[in-house]
PDB file of C-alpha atoms in Angstrom:
ATOM      1  CA  UNK A   1     -87.723 -73.344  31.709  1.00 50.00           C
ATOM      2  CA  UNK A   2     -90.575 -71.272  33.104  1.00 50.00           C
ATOM      3  CA  UNK A   3     -92.801 -74.334  32.983  1.00 53.00           C
ATOM      4  CA  UNK A   4     -90.199 -76.340  34.905  1.00 44.00           C
ATOM      5  CA  UNK A   5     -89.876 -73.644  37.543  1.00 46.00           C
ATOM      6  CA  UNK A   6     -93.663 -73.456  37.843  1.00 52.00           C
ATOM      7  CA  UNK A   7     -93.865 -77.238  38.201  1.00 45.00           C
ATOM      8  CA  UNK A   8     -91.190 -77.272  40.904  1.00 43.00           C
ATOM      9  CA  UNK A   9     -92.923 -74.404  42.701  1.00 47.00           C
ATOM     10  CA  UNK A  10     -96.247 -76.261  42.688  1.00 43.00           C
ATOM     11  CA  UNK A  11     -94.601 -79.464  43.938  1.00 38.00           C
ATOM     12  CA  UNK A  12     -92.888 -77.604  46.771  1.00 38.00           C
ATOM     13  CA  UNK A  13     -96.080 -75.838  47.781  1.00 41.00           C
ATOM     14  CA  UNK A  14     -97.979 -79.120  47.833  1.00 38.00           C
ATOM     15  CA  UNK A  15     -95.198 -80.761  49.846  1.00 38.00           C
ATOM     16  CA  UNK A  16     -95.116 -77.956  52.401  1.00 39.00           C
ATOM     17  CA  UNK A  17     -98.909 -78.011  52.658  1.00 40.00           C
ATOM     18  CA  UNK A  18     -98.864 -81.766  53.214  1.00 40.00           C
ATOM     19  CA  UNK A  19     -96.193 -81.396  55.890  1.00 42.00           C
ATOM     20  CA  UNK A  20     -98.227 -78.683  57.613  1.00 44.00           C
ATOM     21  CA  UNK A  21    -101.343 -80.870  57.620  1.00 43.00           C
ATOM     22  CA  UNK A  22     -99.348 -83.858  58.887  1.00 44.00           C
ATOM     23  CA  UNK A  23     -97.837 -81.737  61.642  1.00 46.00           C
ATOM     24  CA  UNK A  24    -101.333 -80.752  62.779  1.00 54.00           C
ATOM     25  CA  UNK A  25    -102.788 -84.251  62.468  1.00 83.00           C
ATOM     26  CA  UNK A  26    -102.141 -85.298  66.042  1.00 84.00           C
ATOM     27  CA  UNK A  27    -103.720 -84.785  69.449  1.00 87.00           C
ATOM     28  CA  UNK A  28    -102.446 -81.479  70.795  1.00 92.00           C
ATOM     29  CA  UNK A  29    -103.219 -82.143  74.437  1.00 92.00           C
ATOM     30  CA  UNK A  30    -104.388 -84.771  76.897  1.00 95.00           C
ATOM     31  CA  UNK A  31    -105.715 -84.726  80.447  1.00 95.00           C
ATOM     32  CA  UNK A  32    -105.433 -87.762  82.724  1.00 97.00           C
ATOM     33  CA  UNK A  33    -107.128 -88.440  86.041  1.00 96.00           C
ATOM     34  CA  UNK A  34    -107.243 -91.613  88.074  1.00 97.00           C
ATOM     35  CA  UNK A  35    -106.302 -93.691  91.094  1.00 97.00           C
ATOM     36  CA  UNK A  36    -102.714 -94.007  92.312  1.00 97.00           C
ATOM     37  CA  UNK A  37    -101.065 -96.634  94.502  1.00 97.00           C
ATOM     38  CA  UNK A  38     -97.565 -96.081  95.874  1.00 97.00           C
ATOM     39  CA  UNK A  39     -95.120 -98.150  97.900  1.00 96.00           C
ATOM     40  CA  UNK A  40     -92.537 -96.027  99.709  1.00 95.00           C
ATOM     41  CA  UNK A  41     -89.336 -96.610 101.625  1.00 94.00           C
ATOM     42  CA  UNK A  42     -90.101 -95.703 105.233  1.00 91.00           C
ATOM     43  CA  UNK A  43     -87.627 -93.108 106.525  1.00 89.00           C
ATOM     44  CA  UNK A  44     -89.030 -93.670 110.034  1.00 87.00           C
ATOM     45  CA  UNK A  45     -87.657 -97.218 110.229  1.00 86.00           C
ATOM     46  CA  UNK A  46     -84.415 -95.874 111.730  1.00 82.00           C
ATOM     47  CA  UNK A  47     -86.348 -94.990 114.900  1.00 82.00           C
ATOM     48  CA  UNK A  48     -87.048 -98.599 115.863  1.00 80.00           C
ATOM     49  CA  UNK A  49     -86.853-102.106 114.397  1.00 80.00           C
ATOM     50  CA  UNK A  50     -90.588-102.467 115.023  1.00 81.00           C
ATOM     51  CA  UNK A  51     -91.366 -99.957 112.250  1.00 86.00           C
ATOM     52  CA  UNK A  52     -91.819-101.521 108.818  1.00 89.00           C
ATOM     53  CA  UNK A  53     -89.198-100.562 106.195  1.00 92.00           C
ATOM     54  CA  UNK A  54     -91.910 -99.741 103.620  1.00 93.00           C
ATOM     55  CA  UNK A  55     -95.452 -98.406 103.650  1.00 92.00           C
ATOM     56  CA  UNK A  56     -98.308 -98.294 101.139  1.00 95.00           C
ATOM     57  CA  UNK A  57    -100.244 -95.218 100.058  1.00 96.00           C
ATOM     58  CA  UNK A  58    -103.383 -94.691  98.018  1.00 97.00           C
ATOM     59  CA  UNK A  59    -104.807 -91.587  96.377  1.00 97.00           C
ATOM     60  CA  UNK A  60    -105.084 -89.720  93.088  1.00 97.00           C
ATOM     61  CA  UNK A  61    -102.870 -88.963  90.105  1.00 98.00           C
ATOM     62  CA  UNK A  62    -103.593 -86.305  87.490  1.00 97.00           C
ATOM     63  CA  UNK A  63    -101.613 -84.892  84.590  1.00 97.00           C
ATOM     64  CA  UNK A  64    -101.831 -82.462  81.687  1.00 97.00           C
ATOM     65  CA  UNK A  65     -99.745 -82.957  78.551  1.00 97.00           C
ATOM     66  CA  UNK A  66     -99.271 -80.555  75.645  1.00 96.00           C
ATOM     67  CA  UNK A  67     -97.996 -82.211  72.472  1.00 95.00           C
ATOM     68  CA  UNK A  68     -96.038 -79.832  70.221  1.00 93.00           C
ATOM     69  CA  UNK A  69     -94.929 -82.875  68.204  1.00 91.00           C
ATOM     70  CA  UNK A  70     -96.592 -86.126  67.216  1.00 90.00           C
ATOM     71  CA  UNK A  71     -94.258 -88.174  69.409  1.00 93.00           C
ATOM     72  CA  UNK A  72     -93.203 -85.737  72.148  1.00 94.00           C
ATOM     73  CA  UNK A  73     -95.238 -83.932  74.792  1.00 95.00           C
ATOM     74  CA  UNK A  74     -94.548 -81.588  77.685  1.00 97.00           C
ATOM     75  CA  UNK A  75     -96.122 -83.103  80.794  1.00 97.00           C
ATOM     76  CA  UNK A  76     -97.171 -81.708  84.193  1.00 97.00           C
ATOM     77  CA  UNK A  77     -98.025 -84.328  86.808  1.00 98.00           C
ATOM     78  CA  UNK A  78     -99.593 -84.122  90.282  1.00 97.00           C
ATOM     79  CA  UNK A  79    -100.270 -86.893  92.773  1.00 97.00           C
ATOM     80  CA  UNK A  80    -101.620 -87.027  96.317  1.00 97.00           C
ATOM     81  CA  UNK A  81    -101.285 -90.286  98.226  1.00 97.00           C
ATOM     82  CA  UNK A  82    -101.841 -90.976 101.917  1.00 96.00           C
ATOM     83  CA  UNK A  83    -102.368 -93.674 104.538  1.00 95.00           C
ATOM     84  CA  UNK A  84    -102.361 -94.364 108.265  1.00 93.00           C
ATOM     85  CA  UNK A  85    -100.279 -97.102 109.900  1.00 90.00           C
ATOM     86  CA  UNK A  86    -100.152 -98.432 113.448  1.00 89.00           C
ATOM     87  CA  UNK A  87     -96.941-100.003 114.753  1.00 87.00           C
ATOM     88  CA  UNK A  88     -97.089-102.034 117.921  1.00 85.00           C
ATOM     89  CA  UNK A  89     -94.544-104.384 119.456  1.00 80.00           C
ATOM     90  CA  UNK A  90     -92.770-104.561 122.866  1.00 79.00           C
ATOM     91  CA  UNK A  91     -90.673-101.491 122.099  1.00 80.00           C
ATOM     92  CA  UNK A  92     -92.900 -99.285 119.944  1.00 84.00           C
ATOM     93  CA  UNK A  93     -96.488 -98.090 120.008  1.00 85.00           C
ATOM     94  CA  UNK A  94     -97.020 -95.521 117.276  1.00 86.00           C
ATOM     95  CA  UNK A  95     -99.756 -94.199 115.028  1.00 89.00           C
ATOM     96  CA  UNK A  96     -98.332 -92.618 111.897  1.00 90.00           C
ATOM     97  CA  UNK A  97    -100.242 -90.722 109.223  1.00 92.00           C
ATOM     98  CA  UNK A  98     -98.412 -90.372 105.924  1.00 94.00           C
ATOM     99  CA  UNK A  99     -99.230 -87.782 103.251  1.00 95.00           C
ATOM    100  CA  UNK A 100     -97.290 -87.294 100.046  1.00 96.00           C
ATOM    101  CA  UNK A 101     -97.841 -84.512  97.478  1.00 97.00           C
ATOM    102  CA  UNK A 102     -95.783 -84.518  94.293  1.00 97.00           C
ATOM    103  CA  UNK A 103     -95.500 -81.730  91.727  1.00 98.00           C
ATOM    104  CA  UNK A 104     -93.600 -82.893  88.644  1.00 98.00           C
ATOM    105  CA  UNK A 105     -92.888 -81.855  85.092  1.00 97.00           C
ATOM    106  CA  UNK A 106     -91.035 -83.336  82.141  1.00 97.00           C
ATOM    107  CA  UNK A 107     -91.319 -85.103  78.795  1.00 97.00           C
ATOM    108  CA  UNK A 108     -93.712 -87.786  77.564  1.00 97.00           C
ATOM    109  CA  UNK A 109     -93.088 -89.984  74.517  1.00 96.00           C
ATOM    110  CA  UNK A 110     -96.180 -91.335  72.747  1.00 94.00           C
ATOM    111  CA  UNK A 111     -97.694 -91.655  69.273  1.00 90.00           C
ATOM    112  CA  UNK A 112    -100.297 -88.880  69.413  1.00 87.00           C
ATOM    113  CA  UNK A 113    -101.508 -89.209  65.834  1.00 87.00           C
ATOM    114  CA  UNK A 114    -105.274 -88.718  65.613  1.00 80.00           C
ATOM    115  CA  UNK A 115    -105.813 -92.032  63.813  1.00 78.00           C
ATOM    116  CA  UNK A 116    -103.179 -93.951  65.779  1.00 75.00           C
ATOM    117  CA  UNK A 117    -103.615 -97.556  66.848  1.00 82.00           C
ATOM    118  CA  UNK A 118    -106.129 -98.433  69.532  1.00 88.00           C
ATOM    119  CA  UNK A 119    -103.237 -99.522  71.754  1.00 93.00           C
ATOM    120  CA  UNK A 120    -101.075 -96.568  72.817  1.00 93.00           C
ATOM    121  CA  UNK A 121     -97.936 -97.309  74.841  1.00 95.00           C
ATOM    122  CA  UNK A 122     -96.111 -94.334  76.327  1.00 96.00           C
ATOM    123  CA  UNK A 123     -93.109 -93.471  78.480  1.00 97.00           C
ATOM    124  CA  UNK A 124     -92.152 -90.411  80.475  1.00 98.00           C
ATOM    125  CA  UNK A 125     -89.400 -88.907  82.591  1.00 97.00           C
ATOM    126  CA  UNK A 126     -90.325 -86.239  85.129  1.00 98.00           C
ATOM    127  CA  UNK A 127     -88.710 -84.241  87.901  1.00 97.00           C
ATOM    128  CA  UNK A 128     -89.943 -81.934  90.638  1.00 97.00           C
ATOM    129  CA  UNK A 129     -90.786 -81.726  94.316  1.00 97.00           C
ATOM    130  CA  UNK A 130     -92.182 -84.264  96.769  1.00 97.00           C
ATOM    131  CA  UNK A 131     -93.754 -82.772  99.896  1.00 95.00           C
ATOM    132  CA  UNK A 132     -93.900 -85.482 102.558  1.00 94.00           C
ATOM    133  CA  UNK A 133     -95.786 -85.016 105.813  1.00 92.00           C
ATOM    134  CA  UNK A 134     -95.683 -87.329 108.817  1.00 88.00           C
ATOM    135  CA  UNK A 135     -97.979 -87.139 111.826  1.00 88.00           C
ATOM    136  CA  UNK A 136     -96.348 -89.305 114.494  1.00 88.00           C
ATOM    137  CA  UNK A 137     -98.033 -90.021 117.830  1.00 87.00           C
ATOM    138  CA  UNK A 138     -97.115 -92.596 120.467  1.00 85.00           C
ATOM    139  CA  UNK A 139     -94.132 -93.910 122.339  1.00 82.00           C
ATOM    140  CA  UNK A 140     -90.842 -95.688 121.755  1.00 84.00           C
ATOM    141  CA  UNK A 141     -88.984 -97.651 124.438  1.00 78.00           C
ATOM    142  CA  UNK A 142     -85.384 -96.552 123.877  1.00 69.00           C
ATOM    143  CA  UNK A 143     -83.836 -98.659 126.651  1.00 64.00           C
ATOM    144  CA  UNK A 144     -86.596 -99.900 128.980  1.00 61.00           C
ATOM    145  CA  UNK A 145     -87.785 -98.495 131.250  1.00 58.00           C
ATOM    146  CA  UNK A 146     -86.815 -95.276 129.397  1.00 60.00           C
ATOM    147  CA  UNK A 147     -89.666 -94.286 127.049  1.00 66.00           C
ATOM    148  CA  UNK A 148     -89.712 -91.481 124.465  1.00 74.00           C
ATOM    149  CA  UNK A 149     -93.107 -89.950 123.774  1.00 76.00           C
ATOM    150  CA  UNK A 150     -93.607 -88.542 120.274  1.00 77.00           C
ATOM    151  CA  UNK A 151     -96.229 -86.097 119.054  1.00 80.00           C
ATOM    152  CA  UNK A 152     -94.644 -84.630 115.943  1.00 80.00           C
ATOM    153  CA  UNK A 153     -95.880 -83.398 112.563  1.00 82.00           C
ATOM    154  CA  UNK A 154     -92.830 -82.713 110.406  1.00 84.00           C
ATOM    155  CA  UNK A 155     -93.052 -81.744 106.744  1.00 87.00           C
ATOM    156  CA  UNK A 156     -90.214 -81.923 104.244  1.00 89.00           C
ATOM    157  CA  UNK A 157     -89.718 -80.941 100.587  1.00 94.00           C
ATOM    158  CA  UNK A 158     -87.308 -83.001  98.526  1.00 95.00           C
ATOM    159  CA  UNK A 159     -86.311 -83.435  94.898  1.00 97.00           C
ATOM    160  CA  UNK A 160     -88.208 -86.300  93.269  1.00 97.00           C
ATOM    161  CA  UNK A 161     -88.211 -88.031  89.903  1.00 97.00           C
ATOM    162  CA  UNK A 162     -90.544 -90.319  88.009  1.00 98.00           C
ATOM    163  CA  UNK A 163     -89.364 -92.634  85.242  1.00 97.00           C
ATOM    164  CA  UNK A 164     -92.012 -94.923  83.894  1.00 97.00           C
ATOM    165  CA  UNK A 165     -94.241 -96.242  81.150  1.00 97.00           C
ATOM    166  CA  UNK A 166     -97.805 -97.293  80.581  1.00 97.00           C
ATOM    167  CA  UNK A 167    -100.534 -98.285  78.164  1.00 96.00           C
ATOM    168  CA  UNK A 168    -103.645 -96.398  77.033  1.00 95.00           C
ATOM    169  CA  UNK A 169    -106.483 -98.060  75.144  1.00 95.00           C
ATOM    170  CA  UNK A 170    -108.673 -95.993  72.824  1.00 92.00           C
ATOM    171  CA  UNK A 171    -112.417 -96.321  73.543  1.00 92.00           C
ATOM    172  CA  UNK A 172    -113.572 -93.128  71.772  1.00 89.00           C
ATOM    173  CA  UNK A 173    -111.940 -90.606  69.475  1.00 86.00           C
ATOM    174  CA  UNK A 174    -111.520 -88.298  72.478  1.00 89.00           C
ATOM    175  CA  UNK A 175    -111.284 -90.817  75.322  1.00 93.00           C
ATOM    176  CA  UNK A 176    -108.741 -93.482  76.301  1.00 94.00           C
ATOM    177  CA  UNK A 177    -108.573 -95.815  79.266  1.00 96.00           C
ATOM    178  CA  UNK A 178    -105.201 -95.822  81.009  1.00 97.00           C
ATOM    179  CA  UNK A 179    -104.962 -99.522  81.783  1.00 97.00           C
ATOM    180  CA  UNK A 180    -101.691 -99.206  83.691  1.00 96.00           C
ATOM    181  CA  UNK A 181     -98.968 -96.706  84.409  1.00 98.00           C
ATOM    182  CA  UNK A 182     -95.941 -98.027  86.299  1.00 97.00           C
ATOM    183  CA  UNK A 183     -93.324 -95.621  87.651  1.00 98.00           C
ATOM    184  CA  UNK A 184     -90.031 -95.779  89.478  1.00 98.00           C
ATOM    185  CA  UNK A 185     -90.302 -92.807  91.828  1.00 98.00           C
ATOM    186  CA  UNK A 186     -87.061 -91.998  93.687  1.00 97.00           C
ATOM    187  CA  UNK A 187     -87.197 -89.233  96.302  1.00 97.00           C
ATOM    188  CA  UNK A 188     -83.909 -87.772  97.530  1.00 96.00           C
ATOM    189  CA  UNK A 189     -84.808 -87.386 101.180  1.00 93.00           C
ATOM    190  CA  UNK A 190     -82.778 -84.850 103.153  1.00 88.00           C
ATOM    191  CA  UNK A 191     -81.797 -84.906 106.836  1.00 84.00           C
ATOM    192  CA  UNK A 192     -84.821 -84.588 109.113  1.00 84.00           C
ATOM    193  CA  UNK A 193     -85.425 -84.634 112.852  1.00 81.00           C
ATOM    194  CA  UNK A 194     -88.446 -86.058 114.682  1.00 81.00           C
ATOM    195  CA  UNK A 195     -88.296 -85.358 118.393  1.00 76.00           C
ATOM    196  CA  UNK A 196     -84.897 -86.548 119.533  1.00 78.00           C
ATOM    197  CA  UNK A 197     -84.436 -88.811 116.510  1.00 81.00           C
ATOM    198  CA  UNK A 198     -82.313 -87.873 113.511  1.00 81.00           C
ATOM    199  CA  UNK A 199     -83.455 -89.290 110.171  1.00 84.00           C
ATOM    200  CA  UNK A 200     -80.434 -89.520 107.908  1.00 84.00           C
ATOM    201  CA  UNK A 201     -80.539 -88.470 104.265  1.00 88.00           C
ATOM    202  CA  UNK A 202     -81.234 -91.300 101.840  1.00 91.00           C
ATOM    203  CA  UNK A 203     -82.664 -92.089  98.429  1.00 95.00           C
ATOM    204  CA  UNK A 204     -86.138 -93.557  98.755  1.00 95.00           C
ATOM    205  CA  UNK A 205     -86.548 -96.160  96.018  1.00 96.00           C
ATOM    206  CA  UNK A 206     -90.307 -95.956  95.599  1.00 97.00           C
ATOM    207  CA  UNK A 207     -92.791 -97.252  93.057  1.00 97.00           C
ATOM    208  CA  UNK A 208     -96.074 -95.754  91.881  1.00 97.00           C
ATOM    209  CA  UNK A 209     -98.868 -97.316  89.837  1.00 97.00           C
ATOM    210  CA  UNK A 210    -101.850 -95.504  88.335  1.00 97.00           C
ATOM    211  CA  UNK A 211    -104.887 -96.148  86.164  1.00 96.00           C
ATOM    212  CA  UNK A 212    -107.827 -94.031  85.027  1.00 97.00           C
ATOM    213  CA  UNK A 213    -109.226 -92.037  82.102  1.00 96.00           C
ATOM    214  CA  UNK A 214    -107.481 -89.886  79.483  1.00 96.00           C
ATOM    215  CA  UNK A 215    -109.302 -87.101  77.630  1.00 94.00           C
ATOM    216  CA  UNK A 216    -108.054 -85.495  74.398  1.00 89.00           C
TER     217      UNK A 216
END
């Protein structure tokens, strides 16, 4: 009986030790940095038909992920994208500078095992704040010859989400290349005013794509 109990005790200790080693046998953290491209719904298009309904932005995307579990990580994501557009037709002559900062956090799903496959797909869902800034200069012909001159720099903070997926490729035990990250990036834009124009609340159905380097 004592021998049986001793045997069971040894087996349990070995099993718990193996589980502890397995639990530690994955990458605990990762840092990503790279280029980001975004295509956004243009909330300024309600000012005039001559303003495009979407605009493109370029910039940077960075994130830090802590992995308490082999398959689940806690992720903090930051992106800064910007661009300048000129709109010119018979009724509008505007220069608009766009700047978008996003501060997001959430969950990432990925196989973080140290000896995982070279190909590492992942998915994430994030939420946070999008700070959007618009620098609008120029004129809009409301009902010719009436012309509205704009020189406005509004800034707005709105709830934003990112739901997406991507693929990392291992090139070194501590380095991956993020070949692609594709995100649906809705921003729940609130009411805003630019000069005499009211921009109604809407959901911006945006997309974001990123690529770069991941360090473990």
